[in-house]
């Protein structure tokens, strides 16, 4: 084999080895390997008529950018909230149209959920979402296929605040501070009814993380897109 071709194949196989052993499976991210103190806050299930505003006010107060995975049905119900999220520089990802378990759907149904969710967002923001968070983190090879054909990465999380289980705000704060590391994708929800702990937890955790030197970025910034 000529040396030039041999070098090419060696380079390709080296690249393959590096990509296989990197932190993320291509297109599915739980966190990002980095030495930088960058983290991404994410908020699922919104927008909510009341709590999304509270969350946005807190993020604005500290100049923090985050990522909101909105449900299509809720986006149609509260388009002004979606617009505010987008106008204030946060990223919006697809959390499907009606929040079904994608692992239980066939290929056609998965596509419908993703496309309808995407259209609901795009109609308001005029931007095509690049990220998908499957409800409950439940995905399959069919979901990966549909998502990648739509040009979206699947985003899971490395830290679950368990706000959905009504975890008290102080416990959420301790949990994050004990475990946080650069590259984390942190899971919150726009709302948990009744008495969501999320705004209170955010108001406490953001200044602590800023003081510890963490920088808040959107998920696309974190994964380098
Ligand atoms: Zn959800």
mmCIF file with all atom_site columns, C-alpha atoms and ligand atoms in Angstrom:
data_model
loop_
_atom_site.group_PDB
_atom_site.id
_atom_site.type_symbol
_atom_site.label_atom_id
_atom_site.label_alt_id
_atom_site.label_comp_id
_atom_site.label_asym_id
_atom_site.label_entity_id
_atom_site.label_seq_id
_atom_site.pdbx_PDB_ins_code
_atom_site.Cartn_x
_atom_site.Cartn_y
_atom_site.Cartn_z
_atom_site.occupancy
_atom_site.B_iso_or_equiv
_atom_site.pdbx_formal_charge
_atom_site.auth_seq_id
_atom_site.auth_comp_id
_atom_site.auth_asym_id
_atom_site.auth_atom_id
_atom_site.pdbx_PDB_model_num
ATOM   1   C  CA  . UNK A 1 1   ? 0.000   0.000  0.000  1.00 0.00 ? 1   UNK A CA  1
ATOM   2   C  CA  . UNK A 1 2   ? 1.480   3.416  -0.914 1.00 0.00 ? 2   UNK A CA  1
ATOM   3   C  CA  . UNK A 1 3   ? 2.639   5.396  2.107  1.00 0.00 ? 3   UNK A CA  1
ATOM   4   C  CA  . UNK A 1 4   ? 0.197   8.245  1.392  1.00 0.00 ? 4   UNK A CA  1
ATOM   5   C  CA  . UNK A 1 5   ? -2.814  5.881  1.491  1.00 0.00 ? 5   UNK A CA  1
ATOM   6   C  CA  . UNK A 1 6   ? -1.444  4.092  4.560  1.00 0.00 ? 6   UNK A CA  1
ATOM   7   C  CA  . UNK A 1 7   ? -1.169  7.454  6.356  1.00 0.00 ? 7   UNK A CA  1
ATOM   8   C  CA  . UNK A 1 8   ? -4.743  8.285  5.380  1.00 0.00 ? 8   UNK A CA  1
ATOM   9   C  CA  . UNK A 1 9   ? -6.100  5.017  6.812  1.00 0.00 ? 9   UNK A CA  1
ATOM   10  C  CA  . UNK A 1 10  ? -3.993  5.416  9.956  1.00 0.00 ? 10  UNK A CA  1
ATOM   11  C  CA  . UNK A 1 11  ? -5.397  8.924  10.453 1.00 0.00 ? 11  UNK A CA  1
ATOM   12  C  CA  . UNK A 1 12  ? -8.970  7.710  9.901  1.00 0.00 ? 12  UNK A CA  1
ATOM   13  C  CA  . UNK A 1 13  ? -8.600  4.815  12.339 1.00 0.00 ? 13  UNK A CA  1
ATOM   14  C  CA  . UNK A 1 14  ? -7.029  7.146  14.930 1.00 0.00 ? 14  UNK A CA  1
ATOM   15  C  CA  . UNK A 1 15  ? -9.936  9.555  14.531 1.00 0.00 ? 15  UNK A CA  1
ATOM   16  C  CA  . UNK A 1 16  ? -12.374 6.662  14.947 1.00 0.00 ? 16  UNK A CA  1
ATOM   17  C  CA  . UNK A 1 17  ? -10.594 5.509  18.113 1.00 0.00 ? 17  UNK A CA  1
ATOM   18  C  CA  . UNK A 1 18  ? -10.676 9.022  19.583 1.00 0.00 ? 18  UNK A CA  1
ATOM   19  C  CA  . UNK A 1 19  ? -14.369 9.486  18.802 1.00 0.00 ? 19  UNK A CA  1
ATOM   20  C  CA  . UNK A 1 20  ? -15.337 6.086  20.202 1.00 0.00 ? 20  UNK A CA  1
ATOM   21  C  CA  . UNK A 1 21  ? -13.587 6.744  23.476 1.00 0.00 ? 21  UNK A CA  1
ATOM   22  C  CA  . UNK A 1 22  ? -14.704 10.336 23.869 1.00 0.00 ? 22  UNK A CA  1
ATOM   23  C  CA  . UNK A 1 23  ? -17.294 11.037 26.550 1.00 0.00 ? 23  UNK A CA  1
ATOM   24  C  CA  . UNK A 1 24  ? -20.361 11.277 24.363 1.00 0.00 ? 24  UNK A CA  1
ATOM   25  C  CA  . UNK A 1 25  ? -21.949 8.802  22.068 1.00 0.00 ? 25  UNK A CA  1
ATOM   26  C  CA  . UNK A 1 26  ? -22.395 10.807 18.881 1.00 0.00 ? 26  UNK A CA  1
ATOM   27  C  CA  . UNK A 1 27  ? -25.614 12.751 18.994 1.00 0.00 ? 27  UNK A CA  1
ATOM   28  C  CA  . UNK A 1 28  ? -26.572 11.749 22.561 1.00 0.00 ? 28  UNK A CA  1
ATOM   29  C  CA  . UNK A 1 29  ? -25.201 13.872 25.380 1.00 0.00 ? 29  UNK A CA  1
ATOM   30  C  CA  . UNK A 1 30  ? -25.460 13.477 29.136 1.00 0.00 ? 30  UNK A CA  1
ATOM   31  C  CA  . UNK A 1 31  ? -22.574 15.804 29.838 1.00 0.00 ? 31  UNK A CA  1
ATOM   32  C  CA  . UNK A 1 32  ? -19.511 17.153 28.095 1.00 0.00 ? 32  UNK A CA  1
ATOM   33  C  CA  . UNK A 1 33  ? -15.898 16.381 28.980 1.00 0.00 ? 33  UNK A CA  1
ATOM   34  C  CA  . UNK A 1 34  ? -14.172 19.672 29.671 1.00 0.00 ? 34  UNK A CA  1
ATOM   35  C  CA  . UNK A 1 35  ? -11.660 21.188 32.062 1.00 0.00 ? 35  UNK A CA  1
ATOM   36  C  CA  . UNK A 1 36  ? -13.533 24.485 31.878 1.00 0.00 ? 36  UNK A CA  1
ATOM   37  C  CA  . UNK A 1 37  ? -16.038 25.395 34.561 1.00 0.00 ? 37  UNK A CA  1
ATOM   38  C  CA  . UNK A 1 38  ? -18.923 25.651 32.121 1.00 0.00 ? 38  UNK A CA  1
ATOM   39  C  CA  . UNK A 1 39  ? -22.346 24.225 32.905 1.00 0.00 ? 39  UNK A CA  1
ATOM   40  C  CA  . UNK A 1 40  ? -25.784 24.296 31.298 1.00 0.00 ? 40  UNK A CA  1
ATOM   41  C  CA  . UNK A 1 41  ? -29.021 24.809 33.200 1.00 0.00 ? 41  UNK A CA  1
ATOM   42  C  CA  . UNK A 1 42  ? -32.003 23.207 31.463 1.00 0.00 ? 42  UNK A CA  1
ATOM   43  C  CA  . UNK A 1 43  ? -35.733 23.591 32.110 1.00 0.00 ? 43  UNK A CA  1
ATOM   44  C  CA  . UNK A 1 44  ? -38.277 21.051 30.862 1.00 0.00 ? 44  UNK A CA  1
ATOM   45  C  CA  . UNK A 1 45  ? -42.031 20.942 30.278 1.00 0.00 ? 45  UNK A CA  1
ATOM   46  C  CA  . UNK A 1 46  ? -42.800 24.655 29.907 1.00 0.00 ? 46  UNK A CA  1
ATOM   47  C  CA  . UNK A 1 47  ? -43.703 27.186 29.220 1.00 0.00 ? 47  UNK A CA  1
ATOM   48  C  CA  . UNK A 1 48  ? -45.854 27.701 32.306 1.00 0.00 ? 48  UNK A CA  1
ATOM   49  C  CA  . UNK A 1 49  ? -48.025 30.814 32.553 1.00 0.00 ? 49  UNK A CA  1
ATOM   50  C  CA  . UNK A 1 50  ? -46.553 31.822 35.933 1.00 0.00 ? 50  UNK A CA  1
ATOM   51  C  CA  . UNK A 1 51  ? -43.341 29.990 36.814 1.00 0.00 ? 51  UNK A CA  1
ATOM   52  C  CA  . UNK A 1 52  ? -41.560 30.430 33.479 1.00 0.00 ? 52  UNK A CA  1
ATOM   53  C  CA  . UNK A 1 53  ? -41.717 34.196 34.063 1.00 0.00 ? 53  UNK A CA  1
ATOM   54  C  CA  . UNK A 1 54  ? -40.257 33.791 37.552 1.00 0.00 ? 54  UNK A CA  1
ATOM   55  C  CA  . UNK A 1 55  ? -37.409 31.664 36.212 1.00 0.00 ? 55  UNK A CA  1
ATOM   56  C  CA  . UNK A 1 56  ? -36.702 34.156 33.407 1.00 0.00 ? 56  UNK A CA  1
ATOM   57  C  CA  . UNK A 1 57  ? -36.651 37.047 35.898 1.00 0.00 ? 57  UNK A CA  1
ATOM   58  C  CA  . UNK A 1 58  ? -34.051 35.241 38.033 1.00 0.00 ? 58  UNK A CA  1
ATOM   59  C  CA  . UNK A 1 59  ? -31.880 34.329 35.029 1.00 0.00 ? 59  UNK A CA  1
ATOM   60  C  CA  . UNK A 1 60  ? -32.070 37.932 33.830 1.00 0.00 ? 60  UNK A CA  1
ATOM   61  C  CA  . UNK A 1 61  ? -31.105 39.283 37.240 1.00 0.00 ? 61  UNK A CA  1
ATOM   62  C  CA  . UNK A 1 62  ? -27.846 37.280 37.174 1.00 0.00 ? 62  UNK A CA  1
ATOM   63  C  CA  . UNK A 1 63  ? -27.210 37.573 33.405 1.00 0.00 ? 63  UNK A CA  1
ATOM   64  C  CA  . UNK A 1 64  ? -27.424 33.795 33.029 1.00 0.00 ? 64  UNK A CA  1
ATOM   65  C  CA  . UNK A 1 65  ? -28.310 32.020 29.772 1.00 0.00 ? 65  UNK A CA  1
ATOM   66  C  CA  . UNK A 1 66  ? -30.073 28.651 29.896 1.00 0.00 ? 66  UNK A CA  1
ATOM   67  C  CA  . UNK A 1 67  ? -31.855 26.123 27.702 1.00 0.00 ? 67  UNK A CA  1
ATOM   68  C  CA  . UNK A 1 68  ? -35.602 25.490 27.772 1.00 0.00 ? 68  UNK A CA  1
ATOM   69  C  CA  . UNK A 1 69  ? -37.002 22.227 26.425 1.00 0.00 ? 69  UNK A CA  1
ATOM   70  C  CA  . UNK A 1 70  ? -40.588 23.209 25.716 1.00 0.00 ? 70  UNK A CA  1
ATOM   71  C  CA  . UNK A 1 71  ? -43.580 21.004 24.988 1.00 0.00 ? 71  UNK A CA  1
ATOM   72  C  CA  . UNK A 1 72  ? -45.341 21.884 21.719 1.00 0.00 ? 72  UNK A CA  1
ATOM   73  C  CA  . UNK A 1 73  ? -48.811 21.943 23.283 1.00 0.00 ? 73  UNK A CA  1
ATOM   74  C  CA  . UNK A 1 74  ? -47.627 24.375 25.962 1.00 0.00 ? 74  UNK A CA  1
ATOM   75  C  CA  . UNK A 1 75  ? -45.829 26.545 23.398 1.00 0.00 ? 75  UNK A CA  1
ATOM   76  C  CA  . UNK A 1 76  ? -49.119 26.898 21.491 1.00 0.00 ? 76  UNK A CA  1
ATOM   77  C  CA  . UNK A 1 77  ? -50.909 27.761 24.731 1.00 0.00 ? 77  UNK A CA  1
ATOM   78  C  CA  . UNK A 1 78  ? -48.374 30.403 25.827 1.00 0.00 ? 78  UNK A CA  1
ATOM   79  C  CA  . UNK A 1 79  ? -46.602 31.757 22.716 1.00 0.00 ? 79  UNK A CA  1
ATOM   80  C  CA  . UNK A 1 80  ? -45.651 35.027 24.444 1.00 0.00 ? 80  UNK A CA  1
ATOM   81  C  CA  . UNK A 1 81  ? -43.651 33.097 27.053 1.00 0.00 ? 81  UNK A CA  1
ATOM   82  C  CA  . UNK A 1 82  ? -41.807 31.212 24.316 1.00 0.00 ? 82  UNK A CA  1
ATOM   83  C  CA  . UNK A 1 83  ? -41.085 34.504 22.593 1.00 0.00 ? 83  UNK A CA  1
ATOM   84  C  CA  . UNK A 1 84  ? -39.705 35.993 25.795 1.00 0.00 ? 84  UNK A CA  1
ATOM   85  C  CA  . UNK A 1 85  ? -37.427 32.953 26.323 1.00 0.00 ? 85  UNK A CA  1
ATOM   86  C  CA  . UNK A 1 86  ? -36.067 33.367 22.801 1.00 0.00 ? 86  UNK A CA  1
ATOM   87  C  CA  . UNK A 1 87  ? -35.863 37.179 22.875 1.00 0.00 ? 87  UNK A CA  1
ATOM   88  C  CA  . UNK A 1 88  ? -33.807 37.080 26.066 1.00 0.00 ? 88  UNK A CA  1
ATOM   89  C  CA  . UNK A 1 89  ? -31.137 34.930 24.421 1.00 0.00 ? 89  UNK A CA  1
ATOM   90  C  CA  . UNK A 1 90  ? -31.918 31.533 25.880 1.00 0.00 ? 90  UNK A CA  1
ATOM   91  C  CA  . UNK A 1 91  ? -31.877 28.413 23.757 1.00 0.00 ? 91  UNK A CA  1
ATOM   92  C  CA  . UNK A 1 92  ? -35.082 26.521 23.039 1.00 0.00 ? 92  UNK A CA  1
ATOM   93  C  CA  . UNK A 1 93  ? -35.063 22.778 22.419 1.00 0.00 ? 93  UNK A CA  1
ATOM   94  C  CA  . UNK A 1 94  ? -37.803 20.364 21.399 1.00 0.00 ? 94  UNK A CA  1
ATOM   95  C  CA  . UNK A 1 95  ? -39.425 18.320 24.185 1.00 0.00 ? 95  UNK A CA  1
ATOM   96  C  CA  . UNK A 1 96  ? -41.947 16.780 21.727 1.00 0.00 ? 96  UNK A CA  1
ATOM   97  C  CA  . UNK A 1 97  ? -45.448 17.956 20.979 1.00 0.00 ? 97  UNK A CA  1
ATOM   98  C  CA  . UNK A 1 98  ? -47.459 16.147 23.642 1.00 0.00 ? 98  UNK A CA  1
ATOM   99  C  CA  . UNK A 1 99  ? -44.874 14.633 26.017 1.00 0.00 ? 99  UNK A CA  1
ATOM   100 C  CA  . UNK A 1 100 ? -45.423 10.966 25.193 1.00 0.00 ? 100 UNK A CA  1
ATOM   101 C  CA  . UNK A 1 101 ? -42.945 8.196  25.974 1.00 0.00 ? 101 UNK A CA  1
ATOM   102 C  CA  . UNK A 1 102 ? -41.102 7.976  22.657 1.00 0.00 ? 102 UNK A CA  1
ATOM   103 C  CA  . UNK A 1 103 ? -39.843 4.472  23.409 1.00 0.00 ? 103 UNK A CA  1
ATOM   104 C  CA  . UNK A 1 104 ? -43.425 3.225  23.199 1.00 0.00 ? 104 UNK A CA  1
ATOM   105 C  CA  . UNK A 1 105 ? -44.147 4.766  19.783 1.00 0.00 ? 105 UNK A CA  1
ATOM   106 C  CA  . UNK A 1 106 ? -43.516 3.445  16.281 1.00 0.00 ? 106 UNK A CA  1
ATOM   107 C  CA  . UNK A 1 107 ? -41.334 5.296  13.811 1.00 0.00 ? 107 UNK A CA  1
ATOM   108 C  CA  . UNK A 1 108 ? -44.189 7.266  12.234 1.00 0.00 ? 108 UNK A CA  1
ATOM   109 C  CA  . UNK A 1 109 ? -45.563 8.336  15.603 1.00 0.00 ? 109 UNK A CA  1
ATOM   110 C  CA  . UNK A 1 110 ? -42.094 9.411  16.783 1.00 0.00 ? 110 UNK A CA  1
ATOM   111 C  CA  . UNK A 1 111 ? -41.657 11.586 13.706 1.00 0.00 ? 111 UNK A CA  1
ATOM   112 C  CA  . UNK A 1 112 ? -45.084 13.170 14.231 1.00 0.00 ? 112 UNK A CA  1
ATOM   113 C  CA  . UNK A 1 113 ? -44.259 14.030 17.848 1.00 0.00 ? 113 UNK A CA  1
ATOM   114 C  CA  . UNK A 1 114 ? -40.901 15.543 16.906 1.00 0.00 ? 114 UNK A CA  1
ATOM   115 C  CA  . UNK A 1 115 ? -42.070 17.423 13.820 1.00 0.00 ? 115 UNK A CA  1
ATOM   116 C  CA  . UNK A 1 116 ? -45.187 18.863 15.480 1.00 0.00 ? 116 UNK A CA  1
ATOM   117 C  CA  . UNK A 1 117 ? -43.102 19.938 18.495 1.00 0.00 ? 117 UNK A CA  1
ATOM   118 C  CA  . UNK A 1 118 ? -40.522 21.554 16.235 1.00 0.00 ? 118 UNK A CA  1
ATOM   119 C  CA  . UNK A 1 119 ? -43.159 23.396 14.194 1.00 0.00 ? 119 UNK A CA  1
ATOM   120 C  CA  . UNK A 1 120 ? -44.844 24.779 17.318 1.00 0.00 ? 120 UNK A CA  1
ATOM   121 C  CA  . UNK A 1 121 ? -41.515 26.296 18.412 1.00 0.00 ? 121 UNK A CA  1
ATOM   122 C  CA  . UNK A 1 122 ? -40.400 27.462 14.994 1.00 0.00 ? 122 UNK A CA  1
ATOM   123 C  CA  . UNK A 1 123 ? -43.698 29.219 14.303 1.00 0.00 ? 123 UNK A CA  1
ATOM   124 C  CA  . UNK A 1 124 ? -43.045 31.496 17.298 1.00 0.00 ? 124 UNK A CA  1
ATOM   125 C  CA  . UNK A 1 125 ? -39.260 31.891 17.338 1.00 0.00 ? 125 UNK A CA  1
ATOM   126 C  CA  . UNK A 1 126 ? -38.557 31.558 13.580 1.00 0.00 ? 126 UNK A CA  1
ATOM   127 C  CA  . UNK A 1 127 ? -35.626 29.382 14.656 1.00 0.00 ? 127 UNK A CA  1
ATOM   128 C  CA  . UNK A 1 128 ? -35.298 25.654 14.098 1.00 0.00 ? 128 UNK A CA  1
ATOM   129 C  CA  . UNK A 1 129 ? -34.465 23.795 17.333 1.00 0.00 ? 129 UNK A CA  1
ATOM   130 C  CA  . UNK A 1 130 ? -31.176 21.876 17.215 1.00 0.00 ? 130 UNK A CA  1
ATOM   131 C  CA  . UNK A 1 131 ? -31.756 19.896 20.380 1.00 0.00 ? 131 UNK A CA  1
ATOM   132 C  CA  . UNK A 1 132 ? -34.220 17.221 21.446 1.00 0.00 ? 132 UNK A CA  1
ATOM   133 C  CA  . UNK A 1 133 ? -34.881 16.086 24.987 1.00 0.00 ? 133 UNK A CA  1
ATOM   134 C  CA  . UNK A 1 134 ? -37.071 12.995 24.938 1.00 0.00 ? 134 UNK A CA  1
ATOM   135 C  CA  . UNK A 1 135 ? -39.665 12.994 27.759 1.00 0.00 ? 135 UNK A CA  1
ATOM   136 C  CA  . UNK A 1 136 ? -38.358 11.071 30.763 1.00 0.00 ? 136 UNK A CA  1
ATOM   137 C  CA  . UNK A 1 137 ? -35.044 10.658 28.906 1.00 0.00 ? 137 UNK A CA  1
ATOM   138 C  CA  . UNK A 1 138 ? -36.610 7.650  27.144 1.00 0.00 ? 138 UNK A CA  1
ATOM   139 C  CA  . UNK A 1 139 ? -35.142 7.067  23.693 1.00 0.00 ? 139 UNK A CA  1
ATOM   140 C  CA  . UNK A 1 140 ? -34.438 4.226  21.282 1.00 0.00 ? 140 UNK A CA  1
ATOM   141 C  CA  . UNK A 1 141 ? -32.547 3.699  18.041 1.00 0.00 ? 141 UNK A CA  1
ATOM   142 C  CA  . UNK A 1 142 ? -35.663 4.890  16.210 1.00 0.00 ? 142 UNK A CA  1
ATOM   143 C  CA  . UNK A 1 143 ? -35.619 8.137  18.204 1.00 0.00 ? 143 UNK A CA  1
ATOM   144 C  CA  . UNK A 1 144 ? -31.911 8.645  17.433 1.00 0.00 ? 144 UNK A CA  1
ATOM   145 C  CA  . UNK A 1 145 ? -32.610 8.053  13.731 1.00 0.00 ? 145 UNK A CA  1
ATOM   146 C  CA  . UNK A 1 146 ? -35.573 10.465 13.573 1.00 0.00 ? 146 UNK A CA  1
ATOM   147 C  CA  . UNK A 1 147 ? -33.778 13.069 15.628 1.00 0.00 ? 147 UNK A CA  1
ATOM   148 C  CA  . UNK A 1 148 ? -30.560 12.980 13.616 1.00 0.00 ? 148 UNK A CA  1
ATOM   149 C  CA  . UNK A 1 149 ? -32.513 13.172 10.351 1.00 0.00 ? 149 UNK A CA  1
ATOM   150 C  CA  . UNK A 1 150 ? -34.030 16.384 11.711 1.00 0.00 ? 150 UNK A CA  1
ATOM   151 C  CA  . UNK A 1 151 ? -30.537 17.663 12.511 1.00 0.00 ? 151 UNK A CA  1
ATOM   152 C  CA  . UNK A 1 152 ? -30.984 17.443 16.286 1.00 0.00 ? 152 UNK A CA  1
ATOM   153 C  CA  . UNK A 1 153 ? -28.757 16.109 19.046 1.00 0.00 ? 153 UNK A CA  1
ATOM   154 C  CA  . UNK A 1 154 ? -30.417 14.246 21.917 1.00 0.00 ? 154 UNK A CA  1
ATOM   155 C  CA  . UNK A 1 155 ? -29.740 15.936 25.227 1.00 0.00 ? 155 UNK A CA  1
ATOM   156 C  CA  . UNK A 1 156 ? -30.101 14.083 28.518 1.00 0.00 ? 156 UNK A CA  1
ATOM   157 C  CA  . UNK A 1 157 ? -28.582 15.292 31.798 1.00 0.00 ? 157 UNK A CA  1
ATOM   158 C  CA  . UNK A 1 158 ? -25.786 14.581 34.269 1.00 0.00 ? 158 UNK A CA  1
ATOM   159 C  CA  . UNK A 1 159 ? -27.510 16.076 37.327 1.00 0.00 ? 159 UNK A CA  1
ATOM   160 C  CA  . UNK A 1 160 ? -31.169 15.599 38.137 1.00 0.00 ? 160 UNK A CA  1
ATOM   161 C  CA  . UNK A 1 161 ? -32.266 18.150 40.736 1.00 0.00 ? 161 UNK A CA  1
ATOM   162 C  CA  . UNK A 1 162 ? -35.415 16.058 41.388 1.00 0.00 ? 162 UNK A CA  1
ATOM   163 C  CA  . UNK A 1 163 ? -37.437 19.250 41.544 1.00 0.00 ? 163 UNK A CA  1
ATOM   164 C  CA  . UNK A 1 164 ? -40.178 17.141 39.904 1.00 0.00 ? 164 UNK A CA  1
ATOM   165 C  CA  . UNK A 1 165 ? -40.364 15.153 43.171 1.00 0.00 ? 165 UNK A CA  1
ATOM   166 C  CA  . UNK A 1 166 ? -40.883 18.359 45.210 1.00 0.00 ? 166 UNK A CA  1
ATOM   167 C  CA  . UNK A 1 167 ? -37.359 18.150 46.617 1.00 0.00 ? 167 UNK A CA  1
ATOM   168 C  CA  . UNK A 1 168 ? -36.983 21.139 48.985 1.00 0.00 ? 168 UNK A CA  1
ATOM   169 C  CA  . UNK A 1 169 ? -34.990 24.050 47.513 1.00 0.00 ? 169 UNK A CA  1
ATOM   170 C  CA  . UNK A 1 170 ? -32.191 23.784 50.107 1.00 0.00 ? 170 UNK A CA  1
ATOM   171 C  CA  . UNK A 1 171 ? -31.729 20.087 49.370 1.00 0.00 ? 171 UNK A CA  1
ATOM   172 C  CA  . UNK A 1 172 ? -31.527 20.832 45.625 1.00 0.00 ? 172 UNK A CA  1
ATOM   173 C  CA  . UNK A 1 173 ? -28.848 23.451 46.336 1.00 0.00 ? 173 UNK A CA  1
ATOM   174 C  CA  . UNK A 1 174 ? -26.779 21.055 48.497 1.00 0.00 ? 174 UNK A CA  1
ATOM   175 C  CA  . UNK A 1 175 ? -27.114 18.275 45.915 1.00 0.00 ? 175 UNK A CA  1
ATOM   176 C  CA  . UNK A 1 176 ? -25.794 20.476 43.125 1.00 0.00 ? 176 UNK A CA  1
ATOM   177 C  CA  . UNK A 1 177 ? -22.972 22.047 45.159 1.00 0.00 ? 177 UNK A CA  1
ATOM   178 C  CA  . UNK A 1 178 ? -21.778 18.601 46.328 1.00 0.00 ? 178 UNK A CA  1
ATOM   179 C  CA  . UNK A 1 179 ? -21.628 17.133 42.837 1.00 0.00 ? 179 UNK A CA  1
ATOM   180 C  CA  . UNK A 1 180 ? -21.181 19.917 40.295 1.00 0.00 ? 180 UNK A CA  1
ATOM   181 C  CA  . UNK A 1 181 ? -18.360 19.729 37.753 1.00 0.00 ? 181 UNK A CA  1
ATOM   182 C  CA  . UNK A 1 182 ? -17.542 21.457 34.475 1.00 0.00 ? 182 UNK A CA  1
ATOM   183 C  CA  . UNK A 1 183 ? -19.529 20.037 31.559 1.00 0.00 ? 183 UNK A CA  1
ATOM   184 C  CA  . UNK A 1 184 ? -22.624 19.264 33.632 1.00 0.00 ? 184 UNK A CA  1
ATOM   185 C  CA  . UNK A 1 185 ? -26.095 19.473 32.128 1.00 0.00 ? 185 UNK A CA  1
ATOM   186 C  CA  . UNK A 1 186 ? -28.466 20.172 35.016 1.00 0.00 ? 186 UNK A CA  1
ATOM   187 C  CA  . UNK A 1 187 ? -32.119 19.168 34.850 1.00 0.00 ? 187 UNK A CA  1
ATOM   188 C  CA  . UNK A 1 188 ? -34.825 21.441 36.236 1.00 0.00 ? 188 UNK A CA  1
ATOM   189 C  CA  . UNK A 1 189 ? -38.475 21.877 35.281 1.00 0.00 ? 189 UNK A CA  1
ATOM   190 C  CA  . UNK A 1 190 ? -40.387 25.078 34.505 1.00 0.00 ? 190 UNK A CA  1
ATOM   191 C  CA  . UNK A 1 191 ? -43.022 23.993 36.972 1.00 0.00 ? 191 UNK A CA  1
ATOM   192 C  CA  . UNK A 1 192 ? -44.000 21.304 39.407 1.00 0.00 ? 192 UNK A CA  1
ATOM   193 C  CA  . UNK A 1 193 ? -47.491 21.772 40.779 1.00 0.00 ? 193 UNK A CA  1
ATOM   194 C  CA  . UNK A 1 194 ? -48.328 22.668 43.419 1.00 0.00 ? 194 UNK A CA  1
ATOM   195 C  CA  . UNK A 1 195 ? -45.560 24.660 45.110 1.00 0.00 ? 195 UNK A CA  1
ATOM   196 C  CA  . UNK A 1 196 ? -42.673 24.271 42.710 1.00 0.00 ? 196 UNK A CA  1
ATOM   197 C  CA  . UNK A 1 197 ? -39.294 24.517 44.501 1.00 0.00 ? 197 UNK A CA  1
ATOM   198 C  CA  . UNK A 1 198 ? -37.441 25.527 41.330 1.00 0.00 ? 198 UNK A CA  1
ATOM   199 C  CA  . UNK A 1 199 ? -37.434 29.374 41.471 1.00 0.00 ? 199 UNK A CA  1
ATOM   200 C  CA  . UNK A 1 200 ? -36.336 29.369 45.124 1.00 0.00 ? 200 UNK A CA  1
ATOM   201 C  CA  . UNK A 1 201 ? -33.585 26.828 44.397 1.00 0.00 ? 201 UNK A CA  1
ATOM   202 C  CA  . UNK A 1 202 ? -32.383 28.884 41.426 1.00 0.00 ? 202 UNK A CA  1
ATOM   203 C  CA  . UNK A 1 203 ? -32.293 32.094 43.422 1.00 0.00 ? 203 UNK A CA  1
ATOM   204 C  CA  . UNK A 1 204 ? -29.975 30.340 45.881 1.00 0.00 ? 204 UNK A CA  1
ATOM   205 C  CA  . UNK A 1 205 ? -27.823 28.205 43.598 1.00 0.00 ? 205 UNK A CA  1
ATOM   206 C  CA  . UNK A 1 206 ? -26.923 30.712 40.861 1.00 0.00 ? 206 UNK A CA  1
ATOM   207 C  CA  . UNK A 1 207 ? -24.948 33.130 43.101 1.00 0.00 ? 207 UNK A CA  1
ATOM   208 C  CA  . UNK A 1 208 ? -23.170 30.177 44.759 1.00 0.00 ? 208 UNK A CA  1
ATOM   209 C  CA  . UNK A 1 209 ? -22.110 28.709 41.425 1.00 0.00 ? 209 UNK A CA  1
ATOM   210 C  CA  . UNK A 1 210 ? -21.026 32.114 40.103 1.00 0.00 ? 210 UNK A CA  1
ATOM   211 C  CA  . UNK A 1 211 ? -18.960 32.625 43.258 1.00 0.00 ? 211 UNK A CA  1
ATOM   212 C  CA  . UNK A 1 212 ? -17.357 29.203 42.693 1.00 0.00 ? 212 UNK A CA  1
ATOM   213 C  CA  . UNK A 1 213 ? -16.259 30.341 39.231 1.00 0.00 ? 213 UNK A CA  1
ATOM   214 C  CA  . UNK A 1 214 ? -18.831 28.544 37.092 1.00 0.00 ? 214 UNK A CA  1
ATOM   215 C  CA  . UNK A 1 215 ? -19.986 30.005 33.810 1.00 0.00 ? 215 UNK A CA  1
ATOM   216 C  CA  . UNK A 1 216 ? -23.490 29.313 32.539 1.00 0.00 ? 216 UNK A CA  1
ATOM   217 C  CA  . UNK A 1 217 ? -23.842 28.494 28.860 1.00 0.00 ? 217 UNK A CA  1
ATOM   218 C  CA  . UNK A 1 218 ? -26.568 27.125 26.624 1.00 0.00 ? 218 UNK A CA  1
ATOM   219 C  CA  . UNK A 1 219 ? -26.473 23.431 25.777 1.00 0.00 ? 219 UNK A CA  1
ATOM   220 C  CA  . UNK A 1 220 ? -25.390 24.144 22.188 1.00 0.00 ? 220 UNK A CA  1
ATOM   221 C  CA  . UNK A 1 221 ? -22.517 26.277 23.496 1.00 0.00 ? 221 UNK A CA  1
ATOM   222 C  CA  . UNK A 1 222 ? -21.557 23.509 25.927 1.00 0.00 ? 222 UNK A CA  1
ATOM   223 C  CA  . UNK A 1 223 ? -21.467 20.782 23.288 1.00 0.00 ? 223 UNK A CA  1
ATOM   224 C  CA  . UNK A 1 224 ? -19.644 23.136 20.950 1.00 0.00 ? 224 UNK A CA  1
ATOM   225 C  CA  . UNK A 1 225 ? -22.206 23.747 18.228 1.00 0.00 ? 225 UNK A CA  1
HETATM 226 ZN ZN1 . LIG B 2 .   ? -40.736 16.396 30.458 1.00 0.00 ? 1   LIG B ZN1 1
#
